[in-house]
Structure formats: structure tokens, C-alpha cells
XYZ file of C-alpha atoms in Angstrom:
151
model
C 14.352 -9.586 32.735
C 12.648 -7.460 35.310
C 9.717 -5.261 34.907
C 11.750 -2.315 35.371
C 14.160 -3.532 32.522
C 11.007 -4.512 30.285
C 9.520 -0.870 30.502
C 11.670 1.031 28.316
C 11.595 -1.860 25.658
C 7.641 -1.268 25.668
C 8.204 2.361 25.327
C 10.559 1.787 22.306
C 8.127 -0.445 20.634
C 5.477 2.215 20.849
C 7.638 4.488 19.715
C 8.782 2.765 16.440
C 7.641 4.604 13.561
C 8.638 1.736 11.193
C 5.596 -0.556 12.449
C 1.829 -0.123 12.302
C -0.073 -0.462 15.415
C -1.163 -4.271 15.320
C 2.542 -5.061 14.538
C 3.550 -3.020 17.860
C 0.933 -4.654 19.986
C 2.151 -8.067 18.759
C 5.812 -7.001 19.350
C 4.769 -6.123 23.016
C 2.792 -9.578 23.418
C 5.994 -11.193 22.050
C 8.348 -9.012 24.387
C 6.233 -10.203 27.461
C 5.725 -13.798 26.591
C 9.559 -14.198 26.000
C 10.686 -12.249 28.977
C 8.403 -13.074 31.943
C 8.469 -16.982 32.405
C 5.036 -17.470 33.743
C 3.406 -15.202 30.924
C 2.128 -18.247 28.795
C -0.342 -16.408 26.733
C -0.503 -12.511 26.086
C -2.892 -10.677 24.119
C -5.285 -7.837 23.677
C -8.931 -7.452 23.470
C -10.740 -4.418 22.073
C -14.325 -3.288 22.885
C -17.072 -2.761 20.619
C -19.174 -0.602 22.850
C -22.338 -0.727 20.432
C -22.573 -4.544 20.285
C -21.000 -4.919 23.863
C -18.471 -7.433 22.826
C -14.707 -7.823 22.992
C -12.706 -8.819 19.955
C -9.336 -10.490 20.134
C -6.324 -8.480 18.828
C -2.626 -9.376 18.350
C -1.637 -12.187 20.711
C 1.023 -14.503 21.491
C 0.365 -18.261 22.760
C -1.924 -21.036 21.941
C -4.644 -20.478 19.415
C -7.930 -19.502 21.215
C -11.633 -20.098 19.991
C -12.622 -16.885 22.083
C -12.246 -14.203 19.480
C -15.299 -12.496 20.462
C -16.423 -12.545 24.191
C -19.684 -10.567 25.383
C -19.374 -7.984 28.125
C -19.756 -9.784 31.553
C -18.638 -13.303 30.322
C -15.516 -14.522 31.623
C -12.739 -12.682 33.119
C -12.245 -10.299 30.379
C -15.971 -9.574 29.956
C -16.123 -8.593 33.589
C -13.282 -6.362 33.054
C -15.043 -4.699 30.110
C -17.847 -3.911 32.590
C -16.074 -3.171 35.890
C -13.170 -1.022 34.332
C -10.946 -2.675 37.086
C -8.082 -5.117 37.058
C -9.004 -8.689 37.734
C -6.362 -11.137 39.133
C -7.335 -14.706 39.029
C -4.948 -16.779 41.206
C -6.911 -20.201 40.208
C -8.869 -20.298 37.320
C -10.658 -23.463 38.736
C -11.836 -21.273 41.683
C -13.561 -18.989 39.371
C -17.378 -19.408 38.691
C -17.494 -17.125 35.442
C -14.355 -18.430 33.609
C -14.109 -19.225 29.967
C -11.629 -22.154 29.825
C -9.259 -21.628 27.267
C -6.875 -24.429 27.657
C -6.337 -26.982 30.488
C -2.978 -25.927 30.762
C -4.237 -22.328 31.863
C -4.028 -21.933 35.802
C -4.187 -18.378 36.240
C -5.175 -15.098 34.719
C -4.704 -11.462 34.980
C -6.580 -8.759 32.952
C -6.133 -5.097 33.092
C -8.405 -2.518 31.245
C -6.996 -0.190 28.584
C -8.309 3.379 28.862
C -8.103 6.070 26.133
C -9.386 9.452 27.260
C -11.005 7.851 30.413
C -12.926 5.294 28.074
C -12.116 1.447 28.466
C -11.161 0.556 24.973
C -10.016 -2.873 25.632
C -7.594 -4.716 27.860
C -4.604 -6.803 27.995
C -5.041 -10.342 28.856
C -2.170 -12.769 30.410
C -2.777 -16.345 31.144
C -0.402 -18.491 32.983
C 0.457 -22.168 33.318
C 1.280 -21.483 37.086
C -1.023 -21.291 39.937
C -0.957 -17.846 41.504
C 2.116 -16.181 40.113
C 0.622 -12.698 39.783
C 1.372 -9.879 42.241
C 0.889 -6.415 42.437
C 4.061 -5.769 40.480
C 2.522 -7.489 37.607
C -0.521 -5.239 37.853
C 1.559 -1.972 38.181
C 3.765 -3.282 35.256
C 0.666 -4.046 32.943
C -1.127 -0.770 33.791
C 2.185 0.854 32.353
C 2.095 -1.260 29.428
C -1.459 -0.068 28.745
C -0.580 3.537 29.238
C 2.149 3.233 26.513
C -0.342 1.328 24.195
C -3.051 3.878 24.733
C -0.611 6.567 22.823
C -1.354 4.404 19.535
C -5.066 5.299 20.024
């Protein structure tokens, strides 16, 4: 399924009045994980600005020990500070990477803004080296714009 075909499905999940926010976030993760071949882990982290930590929210994929990540640590922690997308074509080439699994080869993290505040991010891991393109970035930005409506 193309990103263009997935967009209305993301919007429909966000608009579904029969689901609470976490169920909607999980449904989005399931949609991405199922329909984008190289999205092998999809999840959301949410910021606690007071403690400068990220907290794992709904996700789909292998279990992770990284349920709390300090700002600045790993790819997610860096995005919490930079407020910009971070695409990692090969995690082995990244100094400040928190290894989740030996199967993860690449990662993309896109910040989630509500009222111009970075409240979290969507995190996608892939078992493929360098699969992410600008189209992935634009699509995940769209996903986060939709998700922002839930806050």
C-alpha cells in the first residue's frame, strides 16, 4: 500500500469516536507495521519535559527494554532535543545509538508537535539498511499532524 493510500486510513483511525487515544495510536502502529514492508517496529514515545525523559507509548513490534529514554540519549533522545527528523540509514554507523535488537539495521524518528511544542515522536525501526526516503519523512510528518489532533 502506498503512503498516499495509507493517509486516509490514518485520518479515519484518528477520527474514530469508538476508540480512546491509546487504542488509536496502537491502531496506527499496526497499520504502518502491516502495510509498509520495511517498517518492522512502529511506536510512539512521549516527552516528560520536567524530567527530560521520553516514555514509551503504544507500539507494535519486538518488545523493548527502552521504555524510558533520557533526552539526548539515542536517536529518540536526540530528536527530543533537536526537534527535527532523524534518519539513520545504518545504526552501526551511529555513535549515539541505543541498540534495541541485533535485527534493527536502520531507524527514522519524527517529532510530534502540539501547539509548537515537541510532545513526543514516532519511531520506526527497520531490518533493512537504508530503506527510508524523503517520502517516509513526509508521510510520518502527516501521521504526526493527524495524531496531534488527539491532544
